Tab-separated table of C-alpha atoms in Angstrom:
chain	number	residue	atom	x	y	z
A	1	MET	CA	12.029	9.854	-17.082
A	2	THR	CA	8.247	10.147	-17.128
A	3	LYS	CA	6.418	6.915	-16.453
A	4	GLU	CA	2.703	6.136	-16.358
A	5	LEU	CA	1.637	3.922	-13.457
A	6	LEU	CA	-1.645	2.725	-12.049
A	7	ASN	CA	-2.348	3.813	-8.479
A	8	VAL	CA	-2.338	0.162	-7.410
A	9	GLU	CA	1.181	-0.192	-8.845
A	10	VAL	CA	2.340	2.893	-6.944
A	11	ILE	CA	0.910	1.619	-3.656
A	12	ASP	CA	2.433	-1.839	-4.170
A	13	LEU	CA	5.788	-0.276	-5.057
A	14	VAL	CA	5.834	1.936	-1.979
A	15	GLN	CA	4.909	-0.977	0.301
A	16	SER	CA	7.572	-3.208	-1.269
A	17	ILE	CA	10.236	-0.509	-1.091
A	18	ASN	CA	9.351	0.201	2.533
A	19	ARG	CA	9.817	-3.496	3.365
A	20	LEU	CA	13.195	-3.436	1.629
A	21	ILE	CA	14.498	-0.273	3.270
A	22	THR	CA	13.528	-1.390	6.768
A	23	ASN	CA	16.041	-4.249	6.411
A	24	THR	CA	19.257	-2.492	7.440
A	25	GLU	CA	21.491	-5.322	6.205
A	26	LYS	CA	20.102	-4.949	2.700
A	27	VAL	CA	20.115	-1.154	2.762
A	28	LYS	CA	23.842	-1.189	3.579
A	29	GLU	CA	24.428	-2.913	0.243
A	30	LEU	CA	22.644	-0.217	-1.725
A	31	PRO	CA	24.930	2.471	-3.154
A	32	ILE	CA	24.167	6.062	-2.170
A	33	LYS	CA	22.943	6.750	-5.709
A	34	ILE	CA	20.312	3.999	-5.389
A	35	ARG	CA	19.272	5.163	-1.905
A	36	TRP	CA	18.925	8.703	-3.208
A	37	ALA	CA	16.780	7.505	-6.132
A	38	ILE	CA	14.576	5.538	-3.732
A	39	LYS	CA	14.093	8.619	-1.537
A	40	LYS	CA	13.272	10.869	-4.484
A	41	ASN	CA	10.821	8.369	-5.959
A	42	ILE	CA	9.105	7.665	-2.640
A	43	ASN	CA	8.624	11.430	-2.262
A	44	THR	CA	7.090	11.514	-5.747
A	45	PHE	CA	4.691	8.663	-4.930
A	46	SER	CA	3.752	9.783	-1.407
A	47	PRO	CA	0.890	12.140	-2.372
A	48	THR	CA	-0.871	9.348	-4.302
A	49	VAL	CA	-0.508	6.930	-1.404
A	50	LYS	CA	-1.729	9.567	1.068
A	51	VAL	CA	-4.815	10.417	-1.010
A	52	PHE	CA	-5.702	6.742	-1.296
A	53	GLU	CA	-5.164	6.022	2.409
A	54	ASP	CA	-7.101	9.133	3.464
A	55	LEU	CA	-10.049	8.237	1.231
A	56	ARG	CA	-9.955	4.616	2.361
A	57	ARG	CA	-9.938	5.665	6.027
A	58	GLU	CA	-12.760	8.177	5.435
A	59	LEU	CA	-14.967	5.586	3.700
A	60	ILE	CA	-14.341	2.973	6.398
A	61	ASP	CA	-15.008	5.479	9.194
A	62	GLU	CA	-18.251	6.501	7.527
A	63	LEU	CA	-19.344	2.872	7.139
A	64	GLN	CA	-18.504	2.084	10.752
A	65	LYS	CA	-20.306	5.195	12.006
A	66	ASP	CA	-23.407	4.223	10.039
A	67	PHE	CA	-23.503	0.558	11.058
A	68	PHE	CA	-21.499	-0.058	14.236
A	69	ASN	CA	-23.922	1.687	16.556
A	70	GLU	CA	-26.686	0.660	18.978
A	71	GLU	CA	-29.351	0.816	16.278
A	72	LYS	CA	-27.801	-1.380	13.578
A	73	SER	CA	-25.443	-3.709	15.447
A	74	HIS	CA	-24.908	-5.522	18.704
A	75	VAL	CA	-21.922	-6.602	20.786
A	76	ILE	CA	-20.731	-10.204	20.694
A	77	THR	CA	-17.757	-11.998	22.185
A	78	ALA	CA	-15.352	-13.431	19.607
A	79	LYS	CA	-11.828	-14.829	19.591
A	80	ASP	CA	-9.034	-12.549	18.432
A	81	ASN	CA	-6.174	-13.827	16.259
A	82	VAL	CA	-4.369	-15.134	19.365
A	83	GLY	CA	-7.406	-16.963	20.738
A	84	ASN	CA	-8.365	-14.462	23.439
A	85	ASP	CA	-11.963	-13.351	23.939
A	86	GLU	CA	-12.779	-9.831	22.833
A	87	GLU	CA	-15.967	-7.860	22.415
A	88	VAL	CA	-16.779	-6.796	18.858
A	89	ARG	CA	-19.800	-5.316	17.121
A	90	GLN	CA	-21.777	-7.427	14.676
A	91	VAL	CA	-24.265	-5.927	12.232
A	92	ASN	CA	-27.848	-6.971	12.959
A	93	ASP	CA	-29.375	-9.484	10.527
A	94	GLU	CA	-32.062	-7.032	9.374
A	95	CYS	CA	-29.334	-4.533	8.373
A	96	MET	CA	-26.966	-7.023	6.751
A	97	ASP	CA	-28.184	-6.528	3.146
A	98	GLU	CA	-27.798	-2.763	3.421
A	99	TYR	CA	-24.387	-3.189	5.050
A	100	ASN	CA	-23.156	-5.584	2.330
A	101	GLU	CA	-24.381	-3.182	-0.348
A	102	ARG	CA	-22.416	-0.350	1.249
A	103	VAL	CA	-19.312	-2.534	1.557
A	104	ASN	CA	-19.595	-3.344	-2.163
A	105	GLU	CA	-19.945	0.375	-2.981
A	106	LEU	CA	-16.898	1.152	-0.844
A	107	ASN	CA	-14.866	-1.564	-2.581
A	108	SER	CA	-15.979	-0.300	-5.999
A	109	LYS	CA	-14.866	3.251	-5.168
A	110	LEU	CA	-11.492	1.991	-3.972
A	111	GLN	CA	-11.044	-0.250	-7.030
A	112	GLU	CA	-11.877	2.682	-9.292
A	113	LEU	CA	-9.261	4.820	-7.583
A	114	LEU	CA	-6.684	2.020	-7.693
A	115	SER	CA	-7.190	1.577	-11.438
A	116	GLU	CA	-6.514	5.237	-12.267
A	117	ASN	CA	-3.360	6.059	-14.202
A	118	ASN	CA	-1.017	8.895	-13.315
A	119	GLU	CA	2.240	10.132	-14.767
A	120	TYR	CA	5.259	10.333	-12.502
A	121	GLU	CA	8.680	11.803	-12.985
A	122	ILE	CA	10.901	8.871	-11.993
A	123	TYR	CA	14.449	9.445	-10.814
A	124	THR	CA	16.394	6.787	-12.713
A	125	VAL	CA	19.653	4.904	-12.243
A	126	ASN	CA	21.647	2.461	-14.331
A	127	MET	CA	20.303	-0.822	-12.949
A	128	ASP	CA	22.611	-2.971	-15.104
A	129	GLU	CA	25.641	-1.221	-13.646
A	130	PHE	CA	24.223	-1.609	-10.145
A	131	VAL	CA	23.492	-5.338	-10.524
A	132	GLU	CA	26.843	-6.071	-12.161
A	133	GLY	CA	28.601	-4.317	-9.278
A	134	LEU	CA	26.949	-6.427	-6.587
A	135	PRO	CA	29.209	-8.887	-4.767
A	136	ASP	CA	28.425	-12.603	-5.147
A	137	ASP	CA	27.535	-12.831	-1.455
A	138	THR	CA	25.069	-9.953	-1.537
A	139	LYS	CA	22.243	-9.922	0.995
A	140	LEU	CA	19.964	-8.573	-1.711
A	141	GLU	CA	17.698	-11.123	-3.325
A	142	TYR	CA	16.307	-11.184	-6.838
A	143	ASP	CA	12.950	-9.838	-5.579
A	144	ASP	CA	14.720	-6.844	-4.012
A	145	ILE	CA	16.378	-5.975	-7.306
A	146	ASP	CA	13.116	-6.552	-9.164
A	147	ILE	CA	11.379	-4.052	-6.851
A	148	LEU	CA	13.981	-1.425	-7.734
A	149	SER	CA	13.870	-2.139	-11.463
A	150	PHE	CA	11.183	0.520	-12.032
A	151	MET	CA	14.012	3.059	-11.591
A	152	GLY	CA	16.061	1.596	-14.436
A	153	LYS	CA	16.973	3.799	-17.351
A	154	GLU	CA	15.332	2.685	-20.556
């Protein structure tokens, strides 16, 4: 089945599916047919996710190269998320407007990419049959099934 999805939907789907499939107890409850469909669909979505991540990394690297240097920033000591001191670079006040403008441009580019639509050939399964066949004491939760619902035959 061909389905049109926004890039942001694809990225969210891949992240959600990855969280699901890293839980071995839940994966054990998925029939082979569902696991196969997940694998096929992840392979279909992977190029989109890779392009987005590569562009995101490139834009961030470029921003950091331009601003986190001796000329436009300085080193300060700050607390990390555990409360330990660490040295980090802080953009100089006189460069802050330019930096914020570049951050806004970067975010705009990423938002534009995320809002693009693409068509995907989705490997489908009978979700009703799958759900009806689940035991009452399944480890799968409603959210897990909802994540997989994009693969349902229409």
